């Protein structure tokens, strides 16, 4: 939570307070809540959304940056989910081409038959209980054949390919020479998940405005803190002010905190049982080069997995799968780093890694259902919708859900809400472009034309870079930039006027909102106190920050970077965790 201090009431909060009712109130501004917001707004429903912190700052901010069908889920018997996820992956490649692109993924394989008997046994008999084992070539081949079948009809990626040891080492010479085969298939990269989510939010709000009277309103840093007299109590985390808000349908899309939110509303539930996933980001040119631009997905003989993923000239390594308490902060631990460092040499034995090369860490809790003694890796990644009542108000609680299926999930959840309201769907979003994906140039020739038409007197290299960063929404950013914008010395590639535009147009409240979610400044590392001061100075006039406010924001960002991401400004490696 943020610390209250005097300020002018934010426009987003004022819009909700001025008309404190809607057809549907959504609690939770992660990707699933935002997607439901967009769906309902596009149906002409009067919808409001509130988020206790910043948009996309919870579970949705800790993704593995992939859009994938989840080939491992086949072993869980989750064929419906995998089919839906593969289809949604293909849709996202089409509808959000600015942020979602095909990703070549290679699995090093060390055995031929391992797991061919134990996998069906775990699925049909023990139901996910027991110790996982390495999957051999035959089991992986079966899984990938099914995976390809699910892609049929809308295939946006090539089919999988198996290679023997000789060919595999020719393609990836730094790979462990003990391999027998590699399996290469395609999923998709989501290189800026937070920005994709912000596009979903912007689309929803724009749909509401186009129907007049602001029938789609959303505010961050506005938690739901209680329920009384048929209304949800909302508290502005910036000013501390509270007000009541009514809606005949309340959707709880607060992810791993669903039970906690329901408890605040006076509706005790025990739906959730999330697991923690952590990642590290390495500045490691040798490891980056060894990946040859593809993700490596490795499974050890004891069932442990690690993914090695080139991203933004860095290498992201993940992920863990550990039972976790959503009430406690989620931070990447030393044990998790040791886990990654233990497995990386099994993929690339000739490459050394150490903590000094870590520039950023992040961690979050997956919004999984309660699973008792089922192993975390075998907990269902599917979703369900729980109906309830509180004080005469209908409630819908979302349990589960994953990034890849956010649109399909939102379609299902919004249909439930429409039924409760006695309304019908008027439009489908299956082929609707998302944000800067609308009109995005998909080949070199059309890209040159777009850059030429939207340059507005700016350098072509700058225009091209902003097109890559924002999709066709770059046109809006370019309008806000002078012919020669002011480059940030300590945040290379960004401009002062660009960040000021983001601050005023994307509901930025705190400096960390910019560093962690509106940009990749923190993700790529190299942060110093000068970076924070320079960024704060760039946005202070736009946000009306005084010198004292600016100092406070820099100190807050420094604390969050240290405590949640283990970043010590101006120093390499990971900070020590408090004892």
XYZ file of C-alpha atoms in Angstrom:
579
model
C 0.000 0.000 0.000
C 1.059 3.568 -0.584
C 1.392 6.188 2.122
C -1.305 8.909 2.078
C -0.199 12.506 1.694
C -2.129 15.647 0.753
C -2.887 15.965 -2.939
C -5.559 17.094 -5.335
C -8.046 14.296 -5.870
C -7.142 12.274 -8.938
C -9.433 12.545 -11.958
C -10.048 8.783 -12.069
C -11.168 8.771 -8.433
C -13.286 11.895 -8.921
C -15.123 10.219 -11.802
C -16.096 7.310 -9.550
C -16.998 9.467 -6.589
C -19.117 11.833 -8.709
C -21.290 8.951 -9.902
C -20.829 6.160 -7.343
C -22.710 3.418 -9.123
C -22.398 1.139 -12.158
C -23.896 -2.055 -13.547
C -20.735 -3.990 -12.657
C -17.904 -3.249 -10.243
C -14.678 -5.178 -10.845
C -12.233 -5.480 -7.961
C -8.727 -6.199 -9.218
C -6.656 -4.504 -11.924
C -4.490 -7.408 -13.057
C -4.747 -8.691 -16.606
C -7.907 -10.725 -15.973
C -9.787 -7.878 -14.294
C -8.703 -5.461 -17.025
C -9.760 -7.889 -19.745
C -13.232 -8.281 -18.194
C -13.420 -4.472 -17.984
C -12.663 -4.229 -21.702
C -15.148 -6.968 -22.603
C -18.009 -5.361 -20.680
C -17.218 -1.865 -21.937
C -17.338 -3.142 -25.515
C -20.818 -4.550 -24.805
C -21.995 -1.095 -23.696
C -22.194 -2.066 -20.015
C -21.672 0.615 -17.374
C -18.573 -0.851 -15.710
C -16.135 0.348 -13.058
C -12.834 -1.164 -11.964
C -10.769 -0.525 -8.841
C -7.281 -1.741 -7.990
C -5.700 -1.546 -4.537
C -2.201 -0.764 -5.858
C -1.068 0.094 -9.368
C -2.557 -1.611 -12.387
C -0.755 -4.874 -13.232
C 1.366 -4.689 -10.088
C 0.396 -8.030 -8.523
C 0.512 -11.535 -9.973
C 0.270 -10.195 -13.529
C 3.576 -8.334 -13.145
C 5.486 -11.525 -12.330
C 4.881 -13.510 -15.502
C 7.470 -15.444 -17.473
C 6.825 -13.088 -20.421
C 5.429 -15.924 -22.508
C 2.137 -16.595 -24.250
C 1.940 -20.357 -24.341
C -0.398 -23.316 -24.451
C 1.327 -25.027 -21.551
C 2.590 -28.274 -22.999
C 3.263 -29.577 -19.465
C -0.444 -29.270 -18.645
C -1.176 -32.153 -21.023
C 0.272 -34.486 -18.408
C -2.330 -33.093 -15.990
C -5.070 -34.042 -18.435
C -5.989 -30.372 -18.991
C -6.676 -30.798 -22.700
C -9.456 -28.181 -22.776
C -7.175 -25.570 -21.236
C -4.243 -26.374 -23.525
C -6.437 -26.213 -26.625
C -7.923 -22.903 -25.521
C -4.485 -21.517 -24.638
C -2.984 -22.492 -28.002
C -5.897 -20.859 -29.814
C -5.603 -17.721 -27.670
C -1.844 -17.638 -28.297
C -2.553 -17.571 -32.026
C -5.138 -14.824 -31.560
C -2.725 -12.702 -29.545
C -0.041 -13.026 -32.216
C -2.639 -11.628 -34.631
C -4.391 -9.103 -32.353
C -1.378 -7.781 -30.432
C 1.539 -8.158 -32.869
C 3.345 -5.205 -31.285
C 3.889 -7.109 -28.021
C 3.306 -10.786 -28.861
C 5.582 -12.499 -31.349
C 6.412 -16.146 -32.141
C 9.113 -17.551 -29.847
C 11.302 -20.500 -30.795
C 11.650 -22.801 -27.779
C 14.077 -25.709 -27.507
C 13.974 -28.580 -25.003
C 17.265 -30.469 -24.447
C 16.439 -34.173 -24.008
C 18.733 -36.660 -22.283
C 16.633 -39.854 -22.313
C 14.337 -41.669 -24.698
C 11.689 -43.440 -22.637
C 11.731 -41.735 -19.226
C 8.278 -40.854 -17.889
C 6.290 -42.853 -20.443
C 4.837 -45.031 -17.656
C 4.951 -42.666 -14.673
C 3.191 -39.778 -16.450
C -0.077 -41.707 -17.058
C 0.163 -43.135 -13.544
C 0.440 -39.655 -12.020
C -2.471 -38.447 -14.142
C -4.870 -41.355 -13.669
C -3.947 -42.810 -10.266
C -2.109 -40.412 -7.957
C -3.624 -37.224 -9.481
C -0.488 -35.134 -9.257
C 0.845 -36.553 -6.011
C 4.300 -38.049 -5.772
C 7.722 -37.080 -7.030
C 7.955 -35.805 -10.618
C 10.391 -37.401 -13.067
C 12.205 -36.323 -16.172
C 10.250 -36.632 -19.419
C 11.995 -38.512 -22.194
C 11.912 -38.025 -25.960
C 8.928 -40.312 -26.583
C 6.690 -38.581 -24.031
C 7.719 -35.120 -25.269
C 7.064 -36.202 -28.867
C 3.529 -37.331 -27.993
C 2.882 -34.038 -26.211
C 4.136 -31.933 -29.107
C 2.048 -33.846 -31.658
C -1.067 -33.077 -29.598
C 0.131 -29.483 -29.214
C 0.420 -29.087 -32.987
C -3.030 -30.584 -33.516
C -4.526 -27.901 -31.254
C -2.920 -25.234 -33.455
C -4.632 -26.465 -36.595
C -7.030 -24.090 -38.307
C -5.496 -20.916 -36.934
C -1.884 -21.874 -36.947
C 0.267 -18.824 -36.444
C 3.467 -20.719 -35.651
C 5.424 -23.548 -37.339
C 5.071 -27.146 -36.204
C 7.585 -28.738 -33.839
C 10.809 -30.390 -34.954
C 13.030 -33.075 -33.370
C 16.788 -33.049 -33.926
C 19.474 -35.555 -33.057
C 22.572 -34.761 -31.028
C 24.782 -33.758 -33.973
C 22.288 -31.325 -35.492
C 21.371 -29.940 -32.065
C 24.974 -29.119 -31.199
C 25.484 -27.553 -34.604
C 22.562 -25.190 -33.928
C 23.465 -24.597 -30.265
C 27.179 -25.378 -29.844
C 27.289 -24.387 -26.157
C 24.555 -26.896 -25.272
C 25.370 -29.812 -22.963
C 27.044 -32.447 -25.220
C 25.404 -35.243 -23.202
C 22.051 -34.594 -24.897
C 20.461 -37.246 -27.111
C 17.955 -35.002 -28.857
C 16.384 -31.574 -28.835
C 12.747 -30.775 -29.471
C 12.036 -27.331 -30.898
C 8.576 -25.856 -31.038
C 7.055 -22.377 -31.117
C 5.033 -20.529 -28.522
C 5.067 -16.757 -28.267
C 7.068 -14.054 -26.551
C 5.266 -11.309 -24.643
C 8.149 -8.909 -24.243
C 6.190 -6.162 -22.441
C 3.316 -7.766 -20.495
C 2.565 -4.695 -18.400
C 2.284 -2.493 -21.467
C -0.009 -5.023 -23.138
C -2.248 -4.917 -20.061
C -2.278 -1.111 -20.137
C -3.415 -1.289 -23.763
C -6.292 -3.552 -22.685
C -7.214 -0.998 -20.015
C -7.049 1.910 -22.468
C -9.224 0.059 -24.967
C -11.876 -0.536 -22.320
C -11.924 3.074 -21.182
C -12.057 4.332 -24.777
C -15.021 2.035 -25.503
C -16.894 3.506 -22.547
C -16.201 7.079 -23.571
C -17.314 6.439 -27.124
C -20.726 5.495 -25.756
C -20.883 8.801 -23.801
C -21.169 9.525 -20.075
C -17.943 7.651 -19.250
C -19.552 4.243 -18.935
C -16.142 2.652 -18.332
C -14.171 4.055 -15.398
C -11.088 2.643 -13.696
C -8.857 3.805 -10.863
C -5.676 2.451 -9.331
C -4.623 2.861 -5.698
C -8.281 2.577 -4.733
C -8.796 -0.584 -2.645
C -12.152 -2.068 -1.706
C -11.996 -2.083 2.100
C -15.455 -3.206 3.180
C -19.148 -3.628 2.475
C -22.040 -1.890 4.229
C -25.653 -1.004 3.421
C -25.548 -2.676 0.024
C -22.427 -0.813 -1.116
C -18.714 -1.501 -1.423
C -16.537 0.891 0.546
C -13.612 2.290 -1.455
C -10.611 4.090 0.011
C -8.302 6.373 -1.956
C -4.858 5.124 -0.920
C -3.335 8.503 -1.835
C -5.661 10.860 0.052
C -7.104 8.400 2.564
C -10.675 9.467 1.719
C -13.441 6.839 1.623
C -16.751 6.605 -0.217
C -19.395 3.999 -1.038
C -20.012 2.520 -4.474
C -22.998 0.429 -5.569
C -23.433 -2.135 -8.332
C -25.855 -5.049 -8.697
C -22.937 -7.293 -9.740
C -19.496 -7.294 -8.126
C -16.698 -9.271 -9.778
C -13.773 -10.289 -7.597
C -10.777 -10.618 -9.931
C -8.080 -9.993 -7.337
C -6.079 -13.098 -8.207
C -4.263 -14.807 -5.332
C -5.921 -12.318 -2.971
C -9.463 -13.416 -3.913
C -10.180 -14.937 -0.486
C -8.778 -11.876 1.285
C -10.948 -9.569 -0.819
C -14.041 -11.666 -0.155
C -13.293 -11.557 3.576
C -13.145 -7.746 3.413
C -16.557 -7.796 1.748
C -17.964 -10.053 4.474
C -18.013 -13.149 2.274
C -15.512 -15.678 3.727
C -14.207 -18.156 1.124
C -11.413 -20.716 0.792
C -10.971 -20.874 -2.948
C -7.298 -20.059 -3.381
C -4.011 -21.900 -2.937
C -1.457 -19.997 -4.983
C 2.148 -20.909 -5.665
C 5.122 -18.596 -5.858
C 7.144 -18.100 -9.021
C 10.395 -16.124 -9.125
C 12.735 -14.981 -11.889
C 16.154 -13.389 -12.176
C 17.481 -11.147 -14.959
C 21.147 -11.463 -15.919
C 23.405 -9.084 -17.812
C 25.440 -11.908 -19.329
C 26.484 -11.490 -23.009
C 28.024 -14.975 -23.186
C 24.833 -16.671 -22.005
C 22.755 -14.413 -24.230
C 24.812 -15.421 -27.259
C 24.557 -19.120 -26.346
C 20.744 -19.028 -26.545
C 20.907 -18.061 -30.234
C 17.753 -15.986 -29.774
C 15.587 -18.848 -28.545
C 14.177 -19.873 -25.194
C 15.685 -22.978 -23.615
C 13.354 -25.062 -21.471
C 15.174 -27.681 -19.407
C 13.903 -30.408 -17.128
C 16.266 -32.146 -14.704
C 16.047 -35.847 -13.833
C 14.289 -34.988 -10.554
C 11.556 -33.066 -12.381
C 12.882 -29.571 -11.606
C 12.635 -27.142 -14.504
C 14.308 -23.936 -15.595
C 13.727 -21.654 -18.556
C 16.487 -19.523 -20.039
C 15.008 -16.734 -22.104
C 16.793 -13.944 -24.069
C 14.915 -10.687 -23.554
C 15.850 -7.015 -24.075
C 19.585 -7.850 -24.439
C 19.416 -9.612 -21.081
C 18.754 -13.223 -20.085
C 15.766 -13.975 -17.889
C 15.890 -17.203 -15.916
C 12.882 -18.731 -14.173
C 10.761 -20.055 -12.674
C 9.992 -21.662 -9.354
C 6.731 -23.242 -8.201
C 6.454 -23.093 -4.404
C 3.420 -23.006 -2.122
C 3.061 -19.462 -0.792
C 0.937 -17.262 1.430
C -0.582 -14.355 -0.541
C -0.720 -12.271 2.651
C 3.105 -12.217 2.759
C 5.368 -10.238 0.385
C 6.733 -12.274 -2.518
C 10.486 -11.906 -3.049
C 13.020 -14.030 -4.942
C 15.079 -15.788 -2.255
C 18.671 -17.006 -2.127
C 17.410 -20.591 -2.286
C 15.585 -19.823 -5.537
C 18.691 -18.208 -7.007
C 20.667 -21.307 -6.011
C 17.988 -23.387 -7.762
C 18.546 -21.476 -11.003
C 22.312 -21.534 -10.697
C 22.238 -25.280 -10.081
C 20.233 -25.979 -13.238
C 21.798 -23.547 -15.734
C 25.047 -25.600 -15.980
C 23.019 -28.666 -16.961
C 21.975 -26.757 -20.080
C 25.207 -24.823 -20.757
C 27.981 -26.546 -18.731
C 30.741 -24.358 -20.128
C 29.180 -21.069 -19.019
C 29.584 -19.782 -15.469
C 27.082 -17.529 -13.759
C 27.304 -15.667 -10.486
C 25.288 -13.243 -8.417
C 27.222 -10.188 -9.624
C 25.571 -10.644 -13.044
C 22.022 -10.382 -11.663
C 20.545 -6.960 -12.424
C 16.935 -7.517 -11.363
C 14.720 -10.083 -9.678
C 10.959 -10.379 -9.471
C 8.510 -12.723 -7.847
C 4.760 -13.227 -7.666
C 2.054 -15.646 -6.578
C 0.043 -17.528 -9.177
C -3.732 -17.319 -8.587
C -4.183 -21.097 -8.406
C -7.058 -22.929 -6.714
C -6.688 -24.553 -3.315
C -4.848 -27.835 -3.886
C -4.141 -29.477 -0.515
C -1.379 -32.088 -1.050
C -1.248 -31.981 -4.857
C 2.261 -31.090 -6.024
C 2.451 -27.391 -7.077
C 3.444 -28.271 -10.649
C 0.327 -30.429 -11.000
C -2.185 -27.893 -9.687
C -4.728 -27.016 -12.363
C -3.940 -23.857 -14.343
C -7.557 -23.746 -15.527
C -10.073 -21.262 -14.147
C -13.564 -21.364 -12.730
C -16.187 -18.820 -11.653
C -17.792 -19.001 -8.200
C -21.207 -17.376 -7.683
C -22.188 -15.777 -4.375
C -24.202 -13.108 -2.617
C -23.297 -10.350 -0.201
C -25.995 -8.053 1.198
C -28.326 -8.631 -1.761
C -25.545 -8.052 -4.302
C -24.541 -10.798 -6.719
C -20.826 -11.691 -6.659
C -18.647 -13.554 -9.131
C -15.262 -14.718 -7.848
C -12.612 -15.698 -10.362
C -10.487 -18.662 -9.281
C -7.392 -19.379 -11.357
C -6.480 -18.049 -14.785
C -3.261 -17.493 -16.703
C -1.918 -14.682 -18.858
C -2.332 -16.494 -22.156
C -6.065 -17.097 -21.770
C -7.041 -13.666 -20.451
C -9.305 -12.835 -23.392
C -11.176 -16.155 -23.376
C -11.483 -16.035 -19.586
C -12.847 -12.485 -19.777
C -15.335 -13.563 -22.425
C -16.645 -16.315 -20.144
C -16.728 -14.154 -17.029
C -18.385 -11.216 -18.776
C -21.006 -13.575 -20.213
C -21.844 -14.641 -16.657
C -22.207 -10.996 -15.662
C -24.346 -10.223 -18.707
C -26.665 -13.096 -17.801
C -27.074 -11.754 -14.266
C -27.902 -8.331 -15.712
C -30.366 -9.782 -18.192
C -28.357 -8.492 -21.156
C -26.863 -10.082 -24.251
C -23.441 -9.920 -25.825
C -23.338 -7.520 -28.766
C -19.814 -8.028 -30.066
C -16.990 -10.563 -30.003
C -13.363 -9.725 -29.247
C -11.845 -12.793 -30.895
C -10.526 -10.757 -33.813
C -10.389 -7.333 -32.156
C -6.955 -5.712 -32.200
C -5.536 -4.652 -28.846
C -4.181 -1.133 -28.357
C -1.154 -0.414 -30.495
C -1.720 -3.656 -32.389
C -4.386 -1.927 -34.488
C -2.849 -1.178 -37.885
C 0.566 -2.397 -36.747
C 2.884 -2.864 -39.759
C 3.893 -6.522 -40.033
C 6.591 -6.387 -42.704
C 9.562 -4.185 -43.501
C 7.916 -2.300 -46.340
C 4.759 -1.377 -44.404
C 6.901 -0.452 -41.407
C 8.860 2.044 -43.509
C 5.610 3.547 -44.746
C 4.254 3.887 -41.187
C 7.465 5.517 -39.938
C 7.431 7.942 -42.873
C 3.779 8.923 -42.385
C 3.956 9.385 -38.615
C 7.405 10.916 -38.235
C 6.124 14.425 -37.453
C 9.592 15.800 -38.128
C 11.321 13.352 -35.804
C 14.369 11.280 -36.595
C 13.360 8.020 -38.318
C 15.363 5.953 -35.831
C 13.411 7.499 -32.951
C 10.066 6.879 -34.658
C 10.983 3.268 -35.357
C 12.066 2.745 -31.732
C 8.794 4.156 -30.403
C 6.805 2.015 -32.833
C 8.567 -1.014 -31.385
C 7.877 0.173 -27.842
C 4.215 1.197 -28.155
C 2.919 -0.225 -31.420
C 0.786 2.248 -33.344
C 0.068 4.112 -30.110
C 3.507 5.582 -30.779
C 1.647 8.175 -32.848
C 0.142 9.593 -29.639
C 3.546 9.671 -27.947
C 5.138 11.384 -30.943
C 2.533 14.148 -30.802
C 3.729 14.944 -27.289
C 7.419 15.107 -28.234
C 9.241 18.131 -29.616
C 11.261 17.675 -32.797
C 14.341 17.041 -30.669
C 13.224 15.443 -27.384
C 15.432 15.443 -24.309
C 17.259 12.110 -23.924
C 17.678 10.744 -20.408
C 21.337 10.244 -19.664
C 20.763 7.632 -16.963
C 17.840 5.816 -18.639
C 19.191 5.207 -22.156
C 16.617 5.119 -24.929
C 13.984 7.132 -23.048
C 13.147 10.840 -23.235
C 11.979 13.293 -20.606
C 8.923 14.381 -22.619
C 8.013 10.751 -23.314
C 7.913 9.900 -19.605
C 5.939 13.060 -18.846
C 3.368 11.947 -21.429
C 3.119 8.487 -19.845
C 2.796 10.033 -16.392
C -0.235 12.116 -17.330
C -1.962 9.710 -19.747
C -1.496 6.370 -17.948
C -2.588 7.038 -14.356
C 0.913 7.192 -12.897
C 0.778 7.933 -9.182
C 4.259 6.962 -8.008
C 7.746 6.938 -9.466
C 7.913 3.138 -9.236
C 4.840 2.917 -11.493
C 7.013 4.337 -14.266
C 10.180 2.418 -13.485
C 8.562 -0.994 -13.045
C 5.431 -1.057 -15.215
C 5.205 1.771 -17.778
C 8.804 1.234 -18.934
C 11.600 -1.372 -18.872
C 13.993 0.923 -17.031
C 14.185 -1.282 -13.922
C 14.023 -4.608 -15.775
C 17.231 -4.122 -17.765
C 19.181 -3.029 -14.684
C 21.946 -0.508 -14.227
C 19.867 1.704 -11.954
C 21.523 4.378 -9.870
C 20.308 7.177 -7.640
C 20.963 9.444 -10.633
C 18.482 7.374 -12.664
C 15.746 7.855 -10.099
C 16.479 11.567 -9.704
C 16.489 12.130 -13.469
C 13.208 10.267 -14.058
C 11.543 12.006 -11.111
C 12.671 15.395 -12.414
C 11.254 14.583 -15.859
C 7.738 13.845 -14.563
C 7.497 16.122 -11.530
C 5.997 19.128 -13.382
C 3.417 16.936 -15.145
C 2.334 15.328 -11.864
C 2.532 18.510 -9.793
C 5.199 17.158 -7.455
C 6.942 19.594 -5.152
C 10.613 19.164 -4.299
C 9.532 17.348 -1.135
C 7.204 15.066 -3.113
C 9.976 14.272 -5.551
C 12.388 13.372 -2.761
C 9.752 11.208 -1.159
C 9.041 9.397 -4.427
C 12.719 8.698 -5.041
C 13.090 7.286 -1.528
C 9.968 5.164 -1.966
C 11.195 3.765 -5.306
C 14.629 3.031 -3.842
C 13.009 1.127 -0.958
C 10.733 -0.912 -3.261
C 13.609 -1.793 -5.575
C 15.639 -2.990 -2.602
C 12.950 -4.861 -0.675
C 10.969 -6.433 -3.535
C 13.525 -6.722 -6.327
C 16.811 -6.936 -4.393
C 18.321 -4.035 -6.313
C 20.902 -1.850 -4.580
C 21.288 1.350 -6.568
C 24.678 1.712 -8.229
C 25.883 -1.727 -7.128
C 26.066 -5.014 -9.062
C 24.419 -8.225 -7.946
C 21.554 -8.889 -5.549
C 21.046 -7.206 -2.221
C 20.941 -9.298 0.929
C 17.549 -10.166 2.325
C 16.748 -8.791 5.785
C 17.295 -11.286 8.570
